[in-house]
XYZ file of C-alpha atoms in Angstrom:
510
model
C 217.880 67.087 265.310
C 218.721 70.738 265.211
C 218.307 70.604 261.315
C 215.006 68.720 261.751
C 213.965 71.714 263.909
C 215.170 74.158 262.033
C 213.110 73.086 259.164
C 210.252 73.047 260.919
C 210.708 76.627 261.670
C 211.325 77.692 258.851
C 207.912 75.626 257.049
C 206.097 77.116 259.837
C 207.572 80.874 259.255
C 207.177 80.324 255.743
C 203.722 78.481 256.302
C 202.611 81.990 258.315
C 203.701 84.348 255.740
C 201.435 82.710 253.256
C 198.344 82.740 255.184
C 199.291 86.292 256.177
C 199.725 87.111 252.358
C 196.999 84.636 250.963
C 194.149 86.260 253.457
C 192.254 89.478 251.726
C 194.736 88.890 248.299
C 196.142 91.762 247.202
C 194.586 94.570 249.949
C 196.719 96.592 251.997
C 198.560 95.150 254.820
C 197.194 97.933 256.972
C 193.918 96.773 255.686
C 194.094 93.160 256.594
C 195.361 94.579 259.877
C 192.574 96.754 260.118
C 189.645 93.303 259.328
C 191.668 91.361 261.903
C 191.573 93.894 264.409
C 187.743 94.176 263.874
C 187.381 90.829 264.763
C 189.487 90.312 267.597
C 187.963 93.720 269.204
C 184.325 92.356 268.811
C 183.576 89.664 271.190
C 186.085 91.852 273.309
C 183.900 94.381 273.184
C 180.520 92.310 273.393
C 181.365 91.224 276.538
C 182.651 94.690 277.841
C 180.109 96.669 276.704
C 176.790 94.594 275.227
C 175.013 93.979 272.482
C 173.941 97.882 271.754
C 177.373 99.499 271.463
C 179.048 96.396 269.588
C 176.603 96.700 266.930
C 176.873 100.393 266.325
C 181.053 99.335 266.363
C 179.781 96.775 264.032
C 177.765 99.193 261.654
C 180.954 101.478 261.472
C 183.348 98.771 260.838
C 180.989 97.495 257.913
C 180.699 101.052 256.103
C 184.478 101.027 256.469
C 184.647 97.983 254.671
C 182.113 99.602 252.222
C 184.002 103.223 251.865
C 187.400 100.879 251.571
C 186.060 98.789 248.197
C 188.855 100.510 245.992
C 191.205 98.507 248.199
C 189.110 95.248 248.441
C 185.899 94.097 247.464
C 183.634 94.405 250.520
C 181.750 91.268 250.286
C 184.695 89.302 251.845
C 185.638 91.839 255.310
C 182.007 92.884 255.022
C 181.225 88.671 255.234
C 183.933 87.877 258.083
C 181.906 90.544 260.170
C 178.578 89.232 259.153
C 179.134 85.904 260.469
C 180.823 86.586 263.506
C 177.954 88.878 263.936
C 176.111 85.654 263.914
C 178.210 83.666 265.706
C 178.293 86.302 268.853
C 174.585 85.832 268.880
C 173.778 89.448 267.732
C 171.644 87.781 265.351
C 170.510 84.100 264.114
C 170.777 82.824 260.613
C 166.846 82.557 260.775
C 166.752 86.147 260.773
C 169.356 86.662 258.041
C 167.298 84.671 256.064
C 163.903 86.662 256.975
C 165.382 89.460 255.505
C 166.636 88.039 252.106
C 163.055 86.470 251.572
C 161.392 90.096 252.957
C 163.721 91.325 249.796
C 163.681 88.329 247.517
C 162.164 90.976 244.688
C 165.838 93.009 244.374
C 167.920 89.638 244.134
C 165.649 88.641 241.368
C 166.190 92.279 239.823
C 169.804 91.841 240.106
C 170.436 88.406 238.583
C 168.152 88.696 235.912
C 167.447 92.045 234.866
C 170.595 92.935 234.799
C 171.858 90.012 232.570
C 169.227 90.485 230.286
C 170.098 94.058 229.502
C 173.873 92.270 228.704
C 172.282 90.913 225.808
C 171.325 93.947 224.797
C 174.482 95.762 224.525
C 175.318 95.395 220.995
C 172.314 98.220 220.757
C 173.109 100.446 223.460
C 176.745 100.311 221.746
C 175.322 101.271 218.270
C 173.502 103.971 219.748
C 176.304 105.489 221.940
C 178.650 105.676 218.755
C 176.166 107.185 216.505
C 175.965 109.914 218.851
C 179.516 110.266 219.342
C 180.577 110.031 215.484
C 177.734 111.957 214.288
C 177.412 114.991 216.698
C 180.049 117.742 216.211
C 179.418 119.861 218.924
C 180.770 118.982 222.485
C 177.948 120.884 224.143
C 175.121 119.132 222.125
C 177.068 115.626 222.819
C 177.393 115.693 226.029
C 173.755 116.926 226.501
C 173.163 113.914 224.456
C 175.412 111.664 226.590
C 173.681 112.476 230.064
C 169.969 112.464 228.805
C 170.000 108.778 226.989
C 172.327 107.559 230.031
C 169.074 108.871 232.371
C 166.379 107.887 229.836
C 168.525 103.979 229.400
C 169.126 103.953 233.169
C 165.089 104.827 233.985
C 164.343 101.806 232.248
C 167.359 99.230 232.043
C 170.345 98.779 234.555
C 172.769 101.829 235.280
C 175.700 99.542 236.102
C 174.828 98.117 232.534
C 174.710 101.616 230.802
C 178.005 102.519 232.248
C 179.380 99.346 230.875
C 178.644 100.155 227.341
C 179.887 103.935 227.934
C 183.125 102.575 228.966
C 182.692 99.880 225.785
C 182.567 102.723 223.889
C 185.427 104.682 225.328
C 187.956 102.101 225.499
C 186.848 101.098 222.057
C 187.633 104.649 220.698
C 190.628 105.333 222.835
C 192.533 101.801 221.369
C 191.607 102.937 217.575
C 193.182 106.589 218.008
C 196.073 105.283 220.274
C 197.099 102.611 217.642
C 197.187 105.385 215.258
C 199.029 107.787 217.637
C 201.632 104.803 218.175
C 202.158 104.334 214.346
C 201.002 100.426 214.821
C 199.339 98.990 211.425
C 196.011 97.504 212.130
C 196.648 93.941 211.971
C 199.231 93.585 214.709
C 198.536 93.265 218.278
C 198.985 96.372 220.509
C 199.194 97.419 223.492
C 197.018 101.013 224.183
C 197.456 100.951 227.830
C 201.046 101.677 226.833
C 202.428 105.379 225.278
C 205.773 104.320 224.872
C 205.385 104.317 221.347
C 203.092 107.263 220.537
C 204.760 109.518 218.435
C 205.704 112.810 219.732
C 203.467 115.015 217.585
C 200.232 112.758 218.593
C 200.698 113.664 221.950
C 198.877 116.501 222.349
C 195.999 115.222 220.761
C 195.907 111.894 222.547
C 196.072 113.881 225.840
C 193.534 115.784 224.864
C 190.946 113.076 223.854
C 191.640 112.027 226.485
C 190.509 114.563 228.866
C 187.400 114.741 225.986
C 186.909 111.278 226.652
C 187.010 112.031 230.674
C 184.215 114.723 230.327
C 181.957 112.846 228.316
C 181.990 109.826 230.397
C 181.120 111.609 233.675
C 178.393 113.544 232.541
C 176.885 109.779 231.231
C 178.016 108.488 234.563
C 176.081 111.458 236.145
C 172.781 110.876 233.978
C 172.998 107.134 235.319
C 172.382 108.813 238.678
C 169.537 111.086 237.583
C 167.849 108.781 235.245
C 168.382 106.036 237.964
C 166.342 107.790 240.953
C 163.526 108.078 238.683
C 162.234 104.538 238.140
C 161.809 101.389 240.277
C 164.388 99.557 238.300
C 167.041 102.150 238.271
C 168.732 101.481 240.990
C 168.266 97.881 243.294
C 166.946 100.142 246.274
C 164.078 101.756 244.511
C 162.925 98.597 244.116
C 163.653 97.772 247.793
C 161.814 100.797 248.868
C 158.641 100.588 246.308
C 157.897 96.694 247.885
C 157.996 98.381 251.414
C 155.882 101.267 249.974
C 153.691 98.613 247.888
C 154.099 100.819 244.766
C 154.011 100.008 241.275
C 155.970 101.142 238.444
C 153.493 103.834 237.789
C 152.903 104.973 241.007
C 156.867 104.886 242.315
C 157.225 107.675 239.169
C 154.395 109.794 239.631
C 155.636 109.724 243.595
C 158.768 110.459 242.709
C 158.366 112.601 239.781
C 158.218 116.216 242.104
C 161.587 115.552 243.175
C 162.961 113.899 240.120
C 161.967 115.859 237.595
C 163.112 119.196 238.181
C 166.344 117.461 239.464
C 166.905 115.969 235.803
C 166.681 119.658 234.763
C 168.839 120.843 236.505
C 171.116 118.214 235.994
C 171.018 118.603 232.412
C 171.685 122.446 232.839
C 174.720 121.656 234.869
C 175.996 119.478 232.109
C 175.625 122.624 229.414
C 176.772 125.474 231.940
C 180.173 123.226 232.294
C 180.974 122.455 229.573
C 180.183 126.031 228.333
C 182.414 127.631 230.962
C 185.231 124.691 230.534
C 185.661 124.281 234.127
C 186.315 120.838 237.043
C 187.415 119.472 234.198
C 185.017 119.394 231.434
C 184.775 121.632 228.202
C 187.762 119.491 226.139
C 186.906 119.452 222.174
C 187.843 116.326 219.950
C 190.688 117.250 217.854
C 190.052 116.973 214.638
C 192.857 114.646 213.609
C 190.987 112.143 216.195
C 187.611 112.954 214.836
C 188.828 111.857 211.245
C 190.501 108.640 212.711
C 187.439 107.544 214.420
C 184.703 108.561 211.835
C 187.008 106.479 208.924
C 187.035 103.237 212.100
C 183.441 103.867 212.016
C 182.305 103.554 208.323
C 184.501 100.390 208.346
C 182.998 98.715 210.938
C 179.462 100.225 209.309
C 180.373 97.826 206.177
C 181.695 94.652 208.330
C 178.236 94.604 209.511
C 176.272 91.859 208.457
C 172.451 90.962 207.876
C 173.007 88.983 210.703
C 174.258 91.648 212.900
C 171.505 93.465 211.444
C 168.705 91.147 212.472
C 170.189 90.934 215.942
C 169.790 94.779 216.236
C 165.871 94.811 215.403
C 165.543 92.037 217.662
C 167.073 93.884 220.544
C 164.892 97.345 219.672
C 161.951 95.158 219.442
C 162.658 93.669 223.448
C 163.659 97.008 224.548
C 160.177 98.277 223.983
C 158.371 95.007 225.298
C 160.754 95.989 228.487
C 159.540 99.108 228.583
C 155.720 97.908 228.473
C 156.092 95.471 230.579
C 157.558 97.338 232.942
C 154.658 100.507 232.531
C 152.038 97.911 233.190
C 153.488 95.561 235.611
C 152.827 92.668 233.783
C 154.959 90.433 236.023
C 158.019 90.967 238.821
C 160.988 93.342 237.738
C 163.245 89.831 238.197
C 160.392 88.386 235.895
C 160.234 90.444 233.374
C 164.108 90.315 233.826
C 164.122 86.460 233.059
C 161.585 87.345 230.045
C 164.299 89.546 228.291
C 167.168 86.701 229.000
C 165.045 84.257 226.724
C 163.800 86.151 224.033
C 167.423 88.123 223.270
C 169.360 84.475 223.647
C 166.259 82.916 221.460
C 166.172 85.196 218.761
C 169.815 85.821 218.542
C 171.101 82.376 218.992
C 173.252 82.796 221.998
C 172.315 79.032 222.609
C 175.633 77.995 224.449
C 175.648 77.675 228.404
C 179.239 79.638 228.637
C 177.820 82.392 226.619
C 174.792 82.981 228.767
C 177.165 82.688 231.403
C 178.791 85.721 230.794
C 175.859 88.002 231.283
C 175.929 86.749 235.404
C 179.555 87.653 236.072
C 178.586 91.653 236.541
C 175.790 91.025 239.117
C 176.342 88.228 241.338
C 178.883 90.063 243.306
C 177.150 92.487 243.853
C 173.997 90.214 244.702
C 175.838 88.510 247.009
C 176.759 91.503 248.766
C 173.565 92.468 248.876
C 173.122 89.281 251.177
C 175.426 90.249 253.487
C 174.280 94.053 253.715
C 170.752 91.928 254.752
C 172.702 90.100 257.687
C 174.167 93.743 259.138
C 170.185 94.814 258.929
C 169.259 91.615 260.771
C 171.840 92.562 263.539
C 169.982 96.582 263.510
C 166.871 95.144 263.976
C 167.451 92.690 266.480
C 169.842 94.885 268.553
C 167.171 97.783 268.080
C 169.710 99.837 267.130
C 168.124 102.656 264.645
C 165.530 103.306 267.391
C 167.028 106.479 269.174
C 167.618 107.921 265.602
C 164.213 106.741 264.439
C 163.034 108.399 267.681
C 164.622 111.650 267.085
C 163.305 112.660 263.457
C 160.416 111.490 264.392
C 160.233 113.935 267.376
C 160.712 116.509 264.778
C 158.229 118.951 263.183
C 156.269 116.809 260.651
C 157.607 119.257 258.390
C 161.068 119.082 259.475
C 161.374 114.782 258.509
C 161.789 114.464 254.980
C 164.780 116.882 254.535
C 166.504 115.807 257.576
C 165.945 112.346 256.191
C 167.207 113.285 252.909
C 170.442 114.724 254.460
C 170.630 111.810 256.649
C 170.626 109.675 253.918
C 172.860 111.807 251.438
C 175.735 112.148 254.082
C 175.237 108.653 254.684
C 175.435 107.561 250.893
C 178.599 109.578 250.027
C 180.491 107.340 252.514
C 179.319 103.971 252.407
C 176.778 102.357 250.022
C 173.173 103.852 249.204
C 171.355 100.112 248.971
C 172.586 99.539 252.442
C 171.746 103.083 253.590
C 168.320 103.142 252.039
C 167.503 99.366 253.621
C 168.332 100.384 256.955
C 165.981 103.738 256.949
C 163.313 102.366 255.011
C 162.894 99.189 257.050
C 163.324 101.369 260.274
C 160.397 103.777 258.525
C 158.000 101.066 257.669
C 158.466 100.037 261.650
C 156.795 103.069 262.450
C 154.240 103.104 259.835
C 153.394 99.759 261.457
C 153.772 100.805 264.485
C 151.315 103.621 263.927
C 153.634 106.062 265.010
C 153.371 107.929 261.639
C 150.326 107.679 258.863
C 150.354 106.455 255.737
C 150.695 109.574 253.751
C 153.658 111.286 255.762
C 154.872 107.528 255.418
C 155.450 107.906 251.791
C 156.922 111.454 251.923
C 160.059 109.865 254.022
C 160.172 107.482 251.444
C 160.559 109.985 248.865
C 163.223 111.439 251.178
C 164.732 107.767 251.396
C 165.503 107.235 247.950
C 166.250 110.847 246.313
C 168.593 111.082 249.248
C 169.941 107.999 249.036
C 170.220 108.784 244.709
C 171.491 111.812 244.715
C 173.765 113.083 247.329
C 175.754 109.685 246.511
C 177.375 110.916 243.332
C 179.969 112.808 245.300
C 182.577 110.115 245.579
C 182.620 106.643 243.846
C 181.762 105.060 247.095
C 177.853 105.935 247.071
C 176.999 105.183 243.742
C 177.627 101.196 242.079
C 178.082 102.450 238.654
C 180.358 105.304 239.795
C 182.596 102.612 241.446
C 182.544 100.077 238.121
C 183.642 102.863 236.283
C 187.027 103.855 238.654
C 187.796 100.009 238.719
C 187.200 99.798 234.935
C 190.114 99.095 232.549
C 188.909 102.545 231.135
C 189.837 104.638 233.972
C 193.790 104.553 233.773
C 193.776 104.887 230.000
C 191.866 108.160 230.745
C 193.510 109.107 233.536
C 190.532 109.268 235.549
C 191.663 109.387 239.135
C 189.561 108.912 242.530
C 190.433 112.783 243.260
C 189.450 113.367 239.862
C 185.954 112.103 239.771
C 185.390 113.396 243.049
C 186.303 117.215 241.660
C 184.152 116.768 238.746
C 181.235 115.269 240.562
C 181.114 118.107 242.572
C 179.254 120.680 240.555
C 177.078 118.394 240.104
C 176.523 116.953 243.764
C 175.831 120.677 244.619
C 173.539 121.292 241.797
C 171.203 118.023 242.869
C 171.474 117.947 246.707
C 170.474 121.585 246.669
C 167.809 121.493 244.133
C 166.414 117.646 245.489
C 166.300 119.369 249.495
C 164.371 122.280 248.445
C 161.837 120.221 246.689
C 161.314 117.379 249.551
C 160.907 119.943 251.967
C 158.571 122.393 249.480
C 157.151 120.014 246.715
C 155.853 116.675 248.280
């Protein structure tokens, strides 16, 4: 009997200590502690407290979950809360799903126009490589870098764009590390690993890679500035532009005062760093690396095929029906989106389900997370709980709104995520457009507020910006040594630079 017992105990021990380890994977115990905590404290509190304080305890614990995504993925934590949320009665599932049909227009955006821009990497890749083989100075390059990651991101996907940079990179990096580590070209290897580089590569491959570092966040950066620009650059432009009921025109002629001289400036930044060498930047290719990568390149320029070829025309050709289609609103974003899917698969024969598959796995995530940032929304409108902030800017100077909104939403941004941030203000600004508490025109200067403030501010930690965040949790990252405390210190210049010049022209130049 004892034995019986004592196996039971043990299962049950045993059976504990795998749901303990199975629940949130691989995060933190202090972590799960942290979720489980959450949800034990909020029916607690509920019923202590009501509805109103529980869901500003509620909004924090979220942006935790949101400012925690380098330790796990906030769609699961941020879900848990989201239904309980639900289940307390702080909202109903009818109102959850008011929300996601009020934004139907960004899920479309986000399943299809970003996997139709996958199909279009083998372009963005030949583009980003001629520009890295072909320029010589660093200056000039990564000039070049930051403008065409803007110009792409205006017009594609920014998470997409920093995909290819980091194609790029990594592609580079392996080529030059193979040769560092004496490897012949047909075996396998390992880059990730420097336990073979040769001693006299060292130098070099350390400095690439801090080359490769400063290159990659000034195209990271121009993501960001190209991305505030256009109603497909980012998921909440588009968000913001349905509340608004702007076009594609119109959301870049609104935002063009702001955006504008803030993609100068930007692109000044990028040259003043790398001319004074400083947080980080102003590394040179060596030119043993150069000549590795430049002989890579005119071998892979003669693998090419007519095929390859053909695909690459067809790809140009789509990129500028995007862009047209886009200028004249011919259809929805997520429309258009679907358009580009066909026509790349159909003309390149990617005719095989698991293939198209592929182009899904970067955005659905994030779409589904999107869903869930929705559900926290439904729980801030039902609970009313924006109103005494909505209240107070509004009960400032008319003058006064849009930079205290932009700050608002910039402080906001750095911390958590700047789709959820710009959601909650804008819906909580069209209430009072509505409402008729404010008119139409100083309506849409908040919303230029809303989005260059959600945009910009946001590059300042990987937290605020999607891309920024893809590229720390990229395989490129450790290769490059490219730390969370070392993006921060070389986005700072540049969150300085924008935050300043974006204030002063929402409060002077709309």
């Amino acid at each position: 009997m004892n034995t019986y017992n004592n196996t039971l105990t043990a299962s049950g021990s045993g059976f504990g200590r795998a749901f303990t380890e199975n629940f949130l994977g691989e995060a933190p115990d202090w972590y799960k502690l942290a979720i489980a905590a959450f949800l034990i404290i909020n029916p607690v509190l509920l019923y202590v407290t009501g509805p109103f304080i529980t869901g500003w305890v509620l909004i924090a614990e979220f942006i935790f979950t949101l400012a925690m995504a380098l330790k796990c993925y906030p769609l699961q934590p941020g879900g848990l809360l989201a239904i309980e949320a639900v289940l307390l009665g702080m909202t109903t599932t009818d109102a959850v799903y008011h929300e996601v049909v009020e934004n139907f227009e960004v899920i479309l955006l986000l399943m299809f126009m970003v996997a139709g821009i996958y199909f279009m990497k083998s372009l963005l890749l030949f583009v980003f490589t001629k520009i890295l083989i072909h320029v010589n100075s660093k200056t000039l390059l990564s000039l070049l870098f930051c403008a065409v990651s803007a110009v792409l991101s205006a017009f594609l996907d920014a998470l997409t764009v920093t995909a290819v940079l980091i194609a790029v990179a990594v592609g580079f990096y392996s080529v030059y590390h193979r040769v560092a580590s004496n490897q012949p070209h047909h075996h396998e290897h390992d880059h990730s690993n420097d336990e073979h580089v040769v001693e006299y590569h060292r130098e070099d491959l350390d400095q690439f890679r801090a080359y490769l570092r400063s290159l990659i966040m000034h195209g990271a950066v121009g993501t960001a500035l190209g991305g505030v620009c256009t109603l497909v650059g980012e998921p909440q432009n588009l968000l913001i532009a349905e509340k608004a009921g702007w076009e594609f025109a119109q959301f870049f002629l609104y935002m063009a005062p702001v955006t504008i001289p803030t993609l100068v400036a930007g692109l000044i930044t990028c040259m003043l760093l790398e001319k004074a060498g400083i947080f980080g930047y102003g590394a040179k290719l060596p030119s043993a690396v150069r000549e590795v990568l430049m002989n890579y390149a005119r071998e892979e320029e003669k693998k090419r095929t007519s095929s390859d070829v053909a695909a690459l025309w067809v790809q140009g050709i789509v990129a500028v029906l995007l862009v047209l289609a886009l200028a004249f609103h011919v259809a929805e974003v997520g429309i258009i989106g679907l358009m580009i899917i066909v026509l790349l698969t159909a003309f390149n024969g990617v005719v095989q389900e698991a293939r198209i598959g592929h182009a899904f796995e970067e955005a659905l995530p994030f779409t589904a997370l999107l869903v869930v940032f929705f559900a926290i929304v439904a729980v801030i409108h039902q609970q009313h709980l924006f109103e005494p902030v909505t209240h107070f800017v509004l009960g400032l100077e008319p003058e006064q709104q849009p930079g205290m909104l932009f700050l608002a939403n910039g402080i906001l941004s750095m911390i958590s995520d700047n789709v959820f941030v710009a959601t909650v203000y804008i819906n909580e600004v069209k209430a009072a457009l509505t409402a008729g508490d404010i008119t139409r025109e100083h309506f849409d200067k908040l919303a230029i507020a809303i989005n260059t403030g959600t945009n910009l501010p946001s590059v300042a930690t990987p937290n605020g910006q999607a891309a920024f965040l893809f590229l720390l949790t990229s395989a490129l990252a450790p290769l490059i040594r490219l730390s969370y405390g070392r993006m921060v210190l070389m986005a700072l210049p540049y969150t300085l630079v924008l935050s300043a010049v974006a204030l002063f022209c929402v409060i002077y130049m709309i």
